[in-house]
Short mmCIF file of C-alpha atoms in Angstrom, two decimals:
data_model
loop_
_atom_site.label_atom_id
_atom_site.label_comp_id
_atom_site.label_asym_id
_atom_site.label_seq_id
_atom_site.Cartn_x
_atom_site.Cartn_y
_atom_site.Cartn_z
CA MET R 120 37.14 29.30 -11.36
CA LYS R 121 40.38 29.98 -9.68
CA PHE R 122 39.69 27.07 -7.40
CA LEU R 123 39.34 24.76 -10.38
CA GLN R 124 42.47 26.12 -11.99
CA ASN R 125 44.49 25.28 -8.88
CA LEU R 126 43.09 21.68 -8.77
CA LYS R 127 45.30 18.86 -10.09
CA LEU R 128 43.87 16.89 -12.97
CA THR R 129 43.23 13.87 -10.84
CA TYR R 130 41.11 15.87 -8.47
CA LYS R 131 39.23 17.42 -11.36
CA PHE R 132 38.30 14.07 -12.62
CA LEU R 133 37.17 12.97 -9.08
CA LEU R 134 35.07 15.97 -8.86
CA ILE R 135 33.41 15.26 -12.21
CA LEU R 136 32.82 11.72 -10.98
CA GLY R 137 31.25 12.89 -7.73
CA LEU R 138 29.03 15.40 -9.55
CA ILE R 139 27.78 12.59 -11.96
CA SER R 140 27.26 10.29 -8.98
CA ILE R 141 24.89 12.69 -7.25
CA PRO R 142 21.89 12.22 -9.57
CA ILE R 143 22.58 8.50 -9.81
CA ALA R 144 22.56 8.25 -6.01
CA VAL R 145 19.35 10.28 -5.90
CA LEU R 146 17.68 8.04 -8.43
CA GLY R 147 18.88 5.02 -6.62
CA THR R 148 17.58 6.30 -3.31
CA LEU R 149 14.22 7.01 -4.84
CA PHE R 150 14.04 3.65 -6.39
CA LEU R 151 14.99 1.79 -3.10
CA GLY R 152 12.57 4.04 -1.22
CA ALA R 153 9.71 2.98 -3.43
CA LYS R 154 10.60 -0.68 -2.87
CA ASN R 155 10.76 -0.11 0.90
CA GLU R 156 7.42 1.79 0.69
CA GLY R 157 5.93 -1.28 -1.02
CA ILE R 158 7.25 -3.59 1.64
CA ASN R 159 5.98 -1.26 4.33
CA PHE R 160 2.60 -1.07 2.65
CA ALA R 161 2.12 -4.79 2.50
CA GLN R 162 3.42 -5.25 6.11
CA LYS R 163 0.74 -2.96 7.25
CA GLU R 164 -1.79 -4.88 5.34
CA ILE R 165 -0.59 -7.98 7.13
CA SER R 166 -1.24 -6.25 10.42
CA GLY R 167 -4.75 -5.57 9.39
CA ALA R 168 -5.43 -8.95 8.19
CA GLU R 169 -4.04 -10.58 11.36
CA TYR R 170 -6.14 -8.25 13.50
CA LEU R 171 -9.30 -9.11 11.51
CA VAL R 172 -9.02 -12.87 12.21
CA PRO R 173 -10.12 -12.85 15.92
CA LEU R 174 -12.25 -9.62 15.46
CA GLU R 175 -14.54 -11.03 12.79
CA ARG R 176 -14.89 -14.18 14.78
CA PHE R 177 -15.92 -11.96 17.74
CA LEU R 178 -18.34 -10.22 15.45
CA ALA R 179 -19.89 -13.41 14.38
CA ASN R 180 -20.20 -14.74 17.93
CA VAL R 181 -21.80 -11.55 19.19
CA ALA R 182 -24.28 -11.78 16.50
CA ALA R 183 -24.95 -15.40 17.20
CA HIS R 184 -25.36 -14.41 20.94
CA ASN R 185 -27.85 -11.82 19.78
CA THR R 186 -29.82 -14.60 18.09
CA LEU R 187 -29.72 -16.83 21.29
CA ALA R 188 -30.76 -14.01 23.47
CA SER R 189 -33.63 -13.10 21.22
CA GLY R 190 -35.00 -16.65 21.38
CA SER R 191 -34.34 -17.15 25.04
CA ASN R 192 -38.06 -16.77 25.83
CA SER R 193 -39.39 -18.98 23.03
CA ASP R 194 -37.41 -22.22 23.78
CA PRO R 195 -34.98 -23.54 26.45
CA MET R 196 -32.52 -24.58 23.82
CA PHE R 197 -31.66 -20.90 23.06
CA TRP R 198 -31.18 -20.26 26.92
CA ASN R 199 -29.02 -23.25 27.36
CA ASN R 200 -26.53 -22.14 24.64
CA ILE R 201 -26.06 -18.58 25.83
CA ALA R 202 -23.37 -19.45 28.49
CA PRO R 203 -21.16 -21.50 26.17
CA LYS R 204 -21.44 -18.71 23.53
CA GLN R 205 -20.41 -16.18 26.18
CA ASN R 206 -17.39 -18.35 26.87
CA GLU R 207 -16.43 -18.31 23.14
CA ILE R 208 -16.83 -14.51 23.20
CA LYS R 209 -14.51 -14.26 26.23
CA GLN R 210 -11.83 -16.13 24.30
CA ASP R 211 -12.44 -14.04 21.24
CA ILE R 212 -11.94 -10.88 23.42
CA ALA R 213 -8.72 -12.17 24.77
CA ALA R 214 -7.54 -12.92 21.20
CA VAL R 215 -8.41 -9.46 20.10
CA ASP R 216 -6.72 -7.87 23.09
CA ALA R 217 -3.42 -9.65 22.07
CA VAL R 218 -3.62 -8.34 18.39
CA ASP R 219 -4.62 -4.95 19.64
CA GLU R 220 -1.56 -4.88 21.95
CA LEU R 221 0.53 -5.61 18.84
CA TYR R 222 -1.14 -3.39 16.24
CA GLY R 223 -3.49 -1.07 18.11
CA GLU R 224 -1.06 1.95 18.07
CA GLU R 225 -0.12 1.34 14.50
CA LEU R 226 -3.73 1.12 13.36
CA GLY R 227 -5.28 3.43 15.77
CA THR R 228 -7.75 0.92 17.05
CA SER R 229 -7.30 0.75 20.91
CA LYS R 230 -9.75 3.48 21.86
CA LEU R 231 -12.66 1.97 19.70
CA TRP R 232 -11.89 -1.47 20.89
CA THR R 233 -12.10 -0.43 24.48
CA GLU R 234 -15.39 1.14 23.76
CA ILE R 235 -16.72 -2.10 22.16
CA LYS R 236 -15.73 -4.10 25.22
CA THR R 237 -17.48 -1.76 27.52
CA GLU R 238 -20.69 -1.82 25.47
CA TRP R 239 -20.47 -5.61 25.29
CA ASN R 240 -20.11 -5.97 29.09
CA ALA R 241 -23.22 -3.80 29.31
CA VAL R 242 -25.37 -5.79 26.90
CA LYS R 243 -24.21 -9.42 27.32
CA ASN R 244 -26.84 -10.08 30.06
CA SER R 245 -29.38 -7.55 29.06
CA HIS R 246 -31.77 -10.30 27.77
CA VAL R 247 -32.22 -11.14 31.58
CA GLU R 248 -32.30 -7.60 32.91
CA GLN R 249 -34.20 -5.85 30.15
CA GLY R 250 -35.82 -8.52 27.97
CA PRO R 251 -35.20 -9.88 24.62
CA GLU R 252 -36.39 -6.77 22.65
CA GLU R 253 -33.92 -4.31 24.46
CA SER R 254 -31.28 -6.97 24.26
CA PHE R 255 -31.74 -7.19 20.47
CA TYR R 256 -31.17 -3.37 20.04
CA GLY R 257 -28.29 -3.43 22.50
CA HIS R 258 -26.56 -6.13 20.53
CA GLN R 259 -27.05 -4.25 17.28
CA ASP R 260 -25.29 -1.25 18.76
CA VAL R 261 -22.35 -3.43 19.65
CA ILE R 262 -22.41 -5.07 16.21
CA PHE R 263 -22.39 -1.67 14.44
CA LEU R 264 -19.38 -0.62 16.61
CA ILE R 265 -17.57 -3.79 15.64
CA ARG R 266 -18.38 -3.17 11.98
CA ASP R 267 -16.99 0.33 12.41
CA LEU R 268 -13.77 -1.18 13.79
CA VAL R 269 -13.48 -3.50 10.90
CA THR R 270 -13.81 -0.58 8.49
CA LYS R 271 -11.30 1.35 10.40
CA ILE R 272 -8.75 -1.44 10.27
CA GLY R 273 -9.39 -1.81 6.42
CA ASP R 274 -8.68 1.76 5.97
CA SER R 275 -5.77 2.32 8.32
CA SER R 276 -3.97 -0.88 7.26
CA ASN R 277 -4.23 -0.16 3.54
CA MET R 278 -6.22 -3.29 2.94
CA VAL R 279 -8.82 -1.42 0.91
CA LEU R 280 -6.07 0.05 -1.23
CA ASP R 281 -4.27 -3.19 -2.02
CA PRO R 282 -2.42 -2.53 -5.41
CA ASN R 283 -2.65 -6.15 -6.72
CA LEU R 284 -6.02 -7.21 -8.16
CA ASP R 285 -6.02 -10.75 -6.66
CA SER R 286 -5.42 -9.58 -3.23
CA TYR R 287 -7.46 -6.52 -3.67
CA TYR R 288 -10.61 -8.55 -4.30
CA LEU R 289 -9.65 -10.88 -1.40
CA MET R 290 -9.40 -7.93 0.91
CA ASP R 291 -12.67 -6.69 -0.40
CA ALA R 292 -14.18 -10.00 0.66
CA ILE R 293 -12.57 -9.81 4.10
CA VAL R 294 -13.27 -6.28 4.99
CA PRO R 295 -16.79 -5.27 3.93
CA LYS R 296 -18.41 -8.30 2.14
CA LEU R 297 -18.08 -11.29 4.57
CA PRO R 298 -18.86 -9.35 7.81
CA SER R 299 -21.80 -7.55 6.28
CA VAL R 300 -23.42 -10.91 5.09
CA ILE R 301 -23.09 -12.53 8.58
CA VAL R 302 -24.46 -9.42 10.26
CA ASP R 303 -27.55 -9.47 8.10
CA VAL R 304 -28.07 -13.23 8.49
CA GLU R 305 -27.74 -13.15 12.37
CA ASN R 306 -29.93 -10.08 12.33
CA LEU R 307 -32.58 -11.99 10.46
CA ARG R 308 -32.04 -15.02 12.59
CA ALA R 309 -32.45 -13.03 15.79
CA GLN R 310 -35.72 -11.61 14.62
CA LEU R 311 -37.09 -14.98 13.47
CA VAL R 312 -36.17 -16.95 16.59
CA GLY R 313 -37.97 -14.28 18.65
CA VAL R 314 -41.24 -15.00 17.05
CA THR R 315 -43.30 -17.51 19.04
CA THR R 316 -45.22 -18.72 15.97
CA TYR R 317 -44.93 -17.75 12.37
CA ARG R 318 -48.58 -18.19 11.73
CA GLN R 319 -49.27 -14.75 13.28
CA LEU R 320 -46.69 -12.79 11.26
CA THR R 321 -48.05 -9.30 10.39
CA VAL R 322 -47.85 -7.83 6.89
CA ASP R 323 -45.16 -5.46 8.10
CA GLN R 324 -43.04 -8.24 9.49
CA LYS R 325 -43.25 -10.21 6.25
CA LEU R 326 -42.34 -7.12 4.20
CA ASP R 327 -39.28 -6.40 6.52
CA TYR R 328 -38.24 -10.06 6.28
CA LYS R 329 -38.46 -10.05 2.49
CA ILE R 330 -36.49 -6.84 2.23
CA LEU R 331 -33.85 -8.28 4.44
CA LEU R 332 -33.78 -11.54 2.40
CA ASP R 333 -33.33 -9.57 -0.82
CA ARG R 334 -30.43 -7.75 0.77
CA ILE R 335 -28.77 -10.92 1.87
CA GLU R 336 -29.17 -12.48 -1.61
CA GLY R 337 -27.54 -9.34 -3.21
CA LYS R 338 -24.72 -9.52 -0.67
CA LEU R 339 -24.16 -13.25 -1.36
CA THR R 340 -24.03 -12.50 -5.15
CA GLU R 341 -21.58 -9.66 -4.63
CA THR R 342 -19.45 -11.86 -2.26
CA LYS R 343 -19.29 -14.59 -4.87
CA ARG R 344 -18.37 -12.06 -7.44
CA VAL R 345 -15.35 -10.66 -5.62
CA PHE R 346 -14.10 -14.23 -4.77
CA ASP R 347 -14.46 -15.28 -8.45
CA ALA R 348 -12.53 -12.12 -9.55
CA ALA R 349 -9.71 -12.92 -7.05
CA GLY R 350 -9.58 -16.41 -8.25
CA SER R 351 -9.53 -15.24 -11.95
CA TYR R 352 -6.43 -13.16 -11.28
CA ASN R 353 -4.82 -15.89 -9.09
CA PRO R 354 -5.81 -19.44 -9.69
CA GLU R 355 -4.24 -20.51 -6.43
CA ILE R 356 -6.89 -18.58 -4.57
CA LYS R 357 -9.61 -20.59 -6.21
CA LYS R 358 -7.58 -23.75 -5.56
CA GLN R 359 -7.38 -23.11 -1.86
CA ILE R 360 -10.75 -21.66 -0.97
CA GLY R 361 -12.96 -22.19 -4.11
CA SER R 362 -14.84 -25.09 -2.63
CA ASP R 363 -15.30 -23.15 0.62
CA VAL R 364 -16.74 -20.32 -1.18
CA SER R 365 -19.19 -22.50 -3.19
CA ASP R 366 -20.28 -24.19 0.09
CA PHE R 367 -20.90 -20.78 1.70
CA ILE R 368 -22.78 -19.49 -1.25
CA SER R 369 -24.92 -22.75 -1.50
CA ALA R 370 -25.61 -22.60 2.21
CA GLY R 371 -26.65 -18.95 1.87
CA ASP R 372 -28.96 -19.67 -0.99
CA ALA R 373 -30.42 -22.57 0.98
CA PHE R 374 -31.04 -20.36 4.01
CA VAL R 375 -32.77 -17.72 1.92
CA ALA R 376 -34.90 -20.38 0.19
CA MET R 377 -35.71 -22.00 3.61
CA VAL R 378 -36.95 -18.59 5.01
CA ARG R 379 -39.02 -17.81 2.02
CA SER R 380 -40.69 -21.29 2.11
CA ASP R 381 -40.84 -22.21 5.71
CA VAL R 382 -41.34 -18.83 7.34
CA LEU R 383 -42.91 -16.55 4.74
CA GLY R 384 -44.56 -19.34 2.55
CA ASP R 385 -47.22 -22.02 3.11
CA SER R 386 -45.04 -24.25 5.32
CA ARG R 387 -44.74 -21.69 8.17
CA ALA R 388 -47.49 -23.42 10.23
CA SER R 389 -45.14 -26.30 11.07
CA THR R 390 -41.95 -24.43 11.33
CA THR R 391 -40.46 -23.44 14.75
CA PRO R 392 -37.89 -20.92 15.78
CA VAL R 393 -35.62 -23.86 16.73
CA ASP R 394 -36.10 -25.35 13.26
CA VAL R 395 -34.99 -22.03 11.77
CA TYR R 396 -31.90 -21.80 14.00
CA ASN R 397 -30.78 -25.26 13.48
CA ARG R 398 -31.35 -25.28 9.73
CA SER R 399 -29.43 -22.08 9.34
CA ASN R 400 -26.43 -23.30 11.29
CA GLN R 401 -24.98 -24.82 8.02
CA LEU R 402 -24.57 -21.24 6.69
CA ILE R 403 -23.01 -20.08 9.83
CA SER R 404 -20.56 -23.02 9.81
CA ALA R 405 -19.70 -22.32 6.11
CA TRP R 406 -19.07 -18.65 6.94
CA GLN R 407 -16.83 -19.37 9.88
CA LEU R 408 -14.79 -21.90 7.86
CA LEU R 409 -14.37 -19.33 5.10
CA ILE R 410 -13.44 -16.42 7.45
CA ASN R 411 -10.87 -18.70 9.13
CA LYS R 412 -9.18 -19.38 5.78
CA THR R 413 -9.36 -16.11 3.93
CA PRO R 414 -7.28 -13.73 6.05
CA PRO R 415 -4.44 -16.18 6.33
CA LEU R 416 -4.47 -16.69 2.61
CA ALA R 417 -4.38 -12.88 2.19
CA VAL R 418 -1.48 -12.80 4.55
CA SER R 419 0.41 -15.55 2.53
CA LEU R 420 -0.05 -13.50 -0.63
CA LEU R 421 1.26 -10.35 1.08
CA GLU R 422 4.28 -12.28 2.42
CA GLU R 423 5.03 -13.47 -1.09
CA ARG R 424 4.78 -9.90 -2.30
CA ILE R 425 7.10 -8.79 0.41
CA ASP R 426 9.55 -11.54 -0.54
CA GLY R 427 9.31 -10.39 -4.11
CA PHE R 428 9.94 -6.82 -3.17
CA SER R 429 12.88 -7.87 -0.84
CA SER R 430 14.44 -9.92 -3.53
CA ALA R 431 14.19 -7.15 -6.07
CA LEU R 432 15.41 -4.66 -3.51
CA TYR R 433 18.61 -6.69 -2.64
CA GLY R 434 19.00 -7.70 -6.25
CA ASN R 435 18.90 -4.11 -7.48
CA LEU R 436 20.99 -2.88 -4.62
CA GLY R 437 23.56 -5.53 -5.57
CA MET R 438 23.42 -4.34 -9.14
CA VAL R 439 23.85 -0.79 -8.11
CA LEU R 440 26.84 -1.61 -6.00
CA ILE R 441 28.48 -3.62 -8.86
CA CYS R 442 27.82 -0.81 -11.27
CA LEU R 443 29.26 1.68 -8.91
CA LEU R 444 32.35 -0.46 -8.34
CA LEU R 445 32.71 -0.86 -12.11
CA ALA R 446 32.29 2.97 -12.56
CA LEU R 447 34.96 3.57 -9.91
CA ALA R 448 37.31 1.13 -11.40
CA THR R 449 36.67 2.59 -14.90
CA ALA R 450 37.15 6.12 -13.65
CA PHE R 451 40.38 4.99 -11.96
CA LEU R 452 41.71 3.48 -15.11
CA ILE R 453 40.74 6.55 -17.13
CA ILE R 454 42.32 8.97 -14.63
CA ARG R 455 45.57 6.81 -14.66
CA SER R 456 45.62 6.57 -18.33
CA ILE R 457 45.62 10.44 -18.50
CA SER R 458 47.48 11.49 -15.35
CA ASN R 459 50.41 8.93 -15.86
CA PRO R 460 51.39 10.20 -19.29
CA LEU R 461 50.94 13.78 -18.29
CA ALA R 462 53.20 13.20 -15.20
CA LYS R 463 55.80 11.53 -17.53
CA ALA R 464 55.45 14.44 -20.00
CA ILE R 465 56.02 16.92 -17.15
CA GLY R 466 59.00 15.03 -16.01
CA ILE R 467 60.39 15.00 -19.55
CA PHE R 468 59.92 18.77 -19.83
CA GLY R 469 61.81 19.05 -16.54
CA SER R 470 64.71 17.11 -17.90
CA ILE R 471 64.76 19.11 -21.12
CA GLU R 472 64.79 22.33 -19.11
CA LYS R 473 68.01 21.03 -17.40
CA GLY R 474 69.45 20.23 -20.85
CA ASP R 475 68.96 16.50 -20.71
CA TYR R 476 67.64 15.28 -24.11
CA HIS R 477 68.24 11.59 -23.77
CA THR R 478 65.13 10.57 -21.64
CA GLU R 479 63.51 7.34 -23.18
CA ILE R 480 60.01 8.07 -24.34
CA ASN R 481 57.80 5.02 -24.99
CA VAL R 482 54.49 5.71 -26.73
CA GLN R 483 51.93 2.95 -25.91
CA SER R 484 48.73 4.55 -27.05
CA LYS R 485 47.21 6.32 -30.01
CA ASP R 486 44.99 8.69 -28.08
CA GLU R 487 45.61 12.36 -27.31
CA MET R 488 48.02 11.38 -24.53
CA GLY R 489 49.94 9.17 -26.98
CA GLN R 490 50.00 11.93 -29.58
CA LEU R 491 51.38 14.33 -26.97
CA LEU R 492 54.13 11.98 -26.04
CA SER R 493 54.93 11.36 -29.67
CA ALA R 494 55.29 15.11 -30.39
CA LEU R 495 57.45 15.41 -27.17
CA LYS R 496 59.55 12.66 -28.49
CA VAL R 497 60.00 14.28 -31.78
CA MET R 498 60.79 17.66 -30.00
CA GLN R 499 63.29 16.00 -27.74
CA GLU R 500 65.11 14.43 -30.73
CA THR R 501 65.20 17.64 -32.66
CA LEU R 502 66.51 19.55 -29.57
CA ARG R 503 69.13 16.79 -29.13
CA ARG R 504 70.42 17.05 -32.73
CA GLN R 505 70.44 20.75 -32.45
CA GLN R 506 72.43 20.47 -29.28
CA GLU R 507 74.79 18.01 -30.77
CA GLU R 508 75.34 20.15 -33.83
CA SER R 509 75.96 23.22 -31.63
CA ASP R 510 78.34 21.31 -29.52
CA LEU R 511 80.13 20.11 -32.63
CA TYR R 512 80.31 23.73 -34.03
CA GLU R 513 81.66 25.01 -30.72
CA GLU R 514 84.33 22.16 -30.70
CA ASN R 515 85.27 23.00 -34.27
CA THR R 516 85.48 26.61 -33.49
CA ARG R 517 87.66 25.96 -30.58
CA ILE R 518 90.03 23.60 -32.67
CA ARG R 519 90.21 26.18 -35.62
CA GLN R 520 91.09 28.97 -33.11
CA GLY R 521 93.79 26.72 -31.72
CA LEU R 522 95.21 25.83 -34.98
CA ASP R 523 95.11 29.35 -36.26
CA ASN R 524 97.46 30.30 -33.41
CA VAL R 525 100.14 27.62 -34.09
CA ASP R 526 103.31 28.31 -36.16
CA ALA R 527 103.20 24.98 -37.99
CA SER R 528 101.32 24.88 -41.28
CA VAL R 529 98.05 22.83 -41.00
CA MET R 530 95.80 21.79 -43.76
CA ILE R 531 92.80 19.53 -43.35
CA SER R 532 90.85 17.63 -46.13
CA ASN R 533 87.85 15.42 -45.98
CA THR R 534 87.45 11.87 -47.09
CA GLU R 535 87.07 13.02 -50.59
CA HIS R 536 90.41 14.87 -50.58
CA GLU R 537 88.77 18.23 -50.62
CA VAL R 538 90.52 20.77 -48.43
CA VAL R 539 88.22 22.02 -45.78
CA TYR R 540 90.68 23.99 -43.57
CA VAL R 541 93.98 25.82 -43.86
CA ASN R 542 95.41 27.73 -40.94
CA GLU R 543 97.10 31.09 -41.13
CA ALA R 544 100.62 29.60 -41.14
CA ALA R 545 99.83 27.35 -44.17
CA THR R 546 98.12 30.17 -45.89
CA GLU R 547 101.19 32.33 -45.48
CA VAL R 548 103.51 29.57 -46.93
CA TYR R 549 101.29 29.10 -50.00
CA ARG R 550 101.19 32.89 -50.39
CA ASN R 551 105.00 33.20 -50.27
CA ALA R 552 105.44 30.23 -52.52
CA GLY R 553 102.81 31.29 -54.88
CA GLY R 554 105.20 32.47 -57.54
CA ASP R 555 107.12 29.21 -57.41
CA ILE R 556 103.94 27.09 -57.65
#
C-alpha cells in the first residue's frame, strides 16, 4: 500500500490500465492461438492428402500387378503386361519417396514406407521364382502394409478428424473407402484370372467369390453415400467430381453384374480370364480418374479454409490493435483530463501559500475536476477579499495612529457627511469649547 501511496496519479492510472490489459492480452492470445491451431491442423491435412496421391496410385498398381502375376500362367497377355506395370510402380515409388522426404518426419511414415519397399522388392518377381499362388499371398502382404500406411497417414495428418462436414466426408472417401474398394476388386480379379476355366469352379470357390462380391457391393454403396454427403454440404464437390463418382459406381455395379453373370452364372462356359480382366478395366480406369481428382480437391478445400483462417486472424489482429490504440488514446486523454487540472490546482495552492491570490483560474469542465477548480476559485477570491480587507484595516490603523499623534485638529467624514474620525487634538478642542458651543 505504501508503494501505491507514493505513486503519482498518472502512474496509478497506467498501472490500472496495465492490469486491465492483462486479461485482454490473455484472451487475445488464446483466440489467435486457436486460429493458428486451425491453420496448422488444416496444413497437416494437406500434407496427408498430398502424400496419399502417389501412395494410393502405388497401391492400385501393386494390386493390378498381383492380378497380372496371378494370370501369368493362364494367358501370355498377362505376362506381357507385367514389365510395363513394374515400370509404373517404379515411378510410383519415386513419387512416394519424394513426398516421404517432405512429410515423412511430420507424419511418422518413413519407417513403414521403407518396410513396404523392401517387401515389394522381395515379391515383385515371385510369380517367376515361386509361382502364381505364392506370388498372390506375397502381394497381399504388401497390399496390407500399404493400407496400414494409408490408415497411419489418415490418423497422423488429422484427415480422419476433419472438423468441416464437406471435407470430412471427402477425407472419409480418400482414406478408407476408395483404397478398400480397389483392393477388394483387384483381389477378386487376381483370383479370377488365375482360374484356367470357370466351368470347373468348386462350390467353395463360388461361395468365396459371392462373399467378396457382396462386400464390394457394400463398399460401393458406402463410397457413394460419403460422396453424396460431401456434395450435399458443398455443391462445388458434386459439381467437380459428381460425374466421376457416378461413372465409378456404375462401373463397379457393371463389374459385379459381369462376375455374377459370366463367372458364377450360366455364361461362364464361354468366359475367359482375359475377358474378365479386360471388361473390368473400365472400373479400374474410373477409380484411377476419381483418385487423381479427389485428394487435390480436398487440398483446395483445405487451402480455402486456411485462407479463411488467415483472413480472420489478420482481420481480428488488426481489430485488436485498433482497439488497443483507441484504448491507449482514451486512457491518455482521461489521464490528462485529471492530471492537468490537478497539477494546476497544486500550482494554485502553491501560489496561495506564498500569498498570491491573483492566479487566473479557468473552469472548462463540469466534472469533479471542474468542481474542484470552481471551489478553489471561490476560496482564492474569498482569501483575496480577506487579504484586501486586512490590508485596508492595517492601513487605516496606521493612518489613525499617525493622525492621533499630530497637534493639528483632524476630523474626517464620509460622503454622507457623517463624521467617521476625530483625532485627539480635535477632540480636545471640542472638549474645551464645549461650553461655548
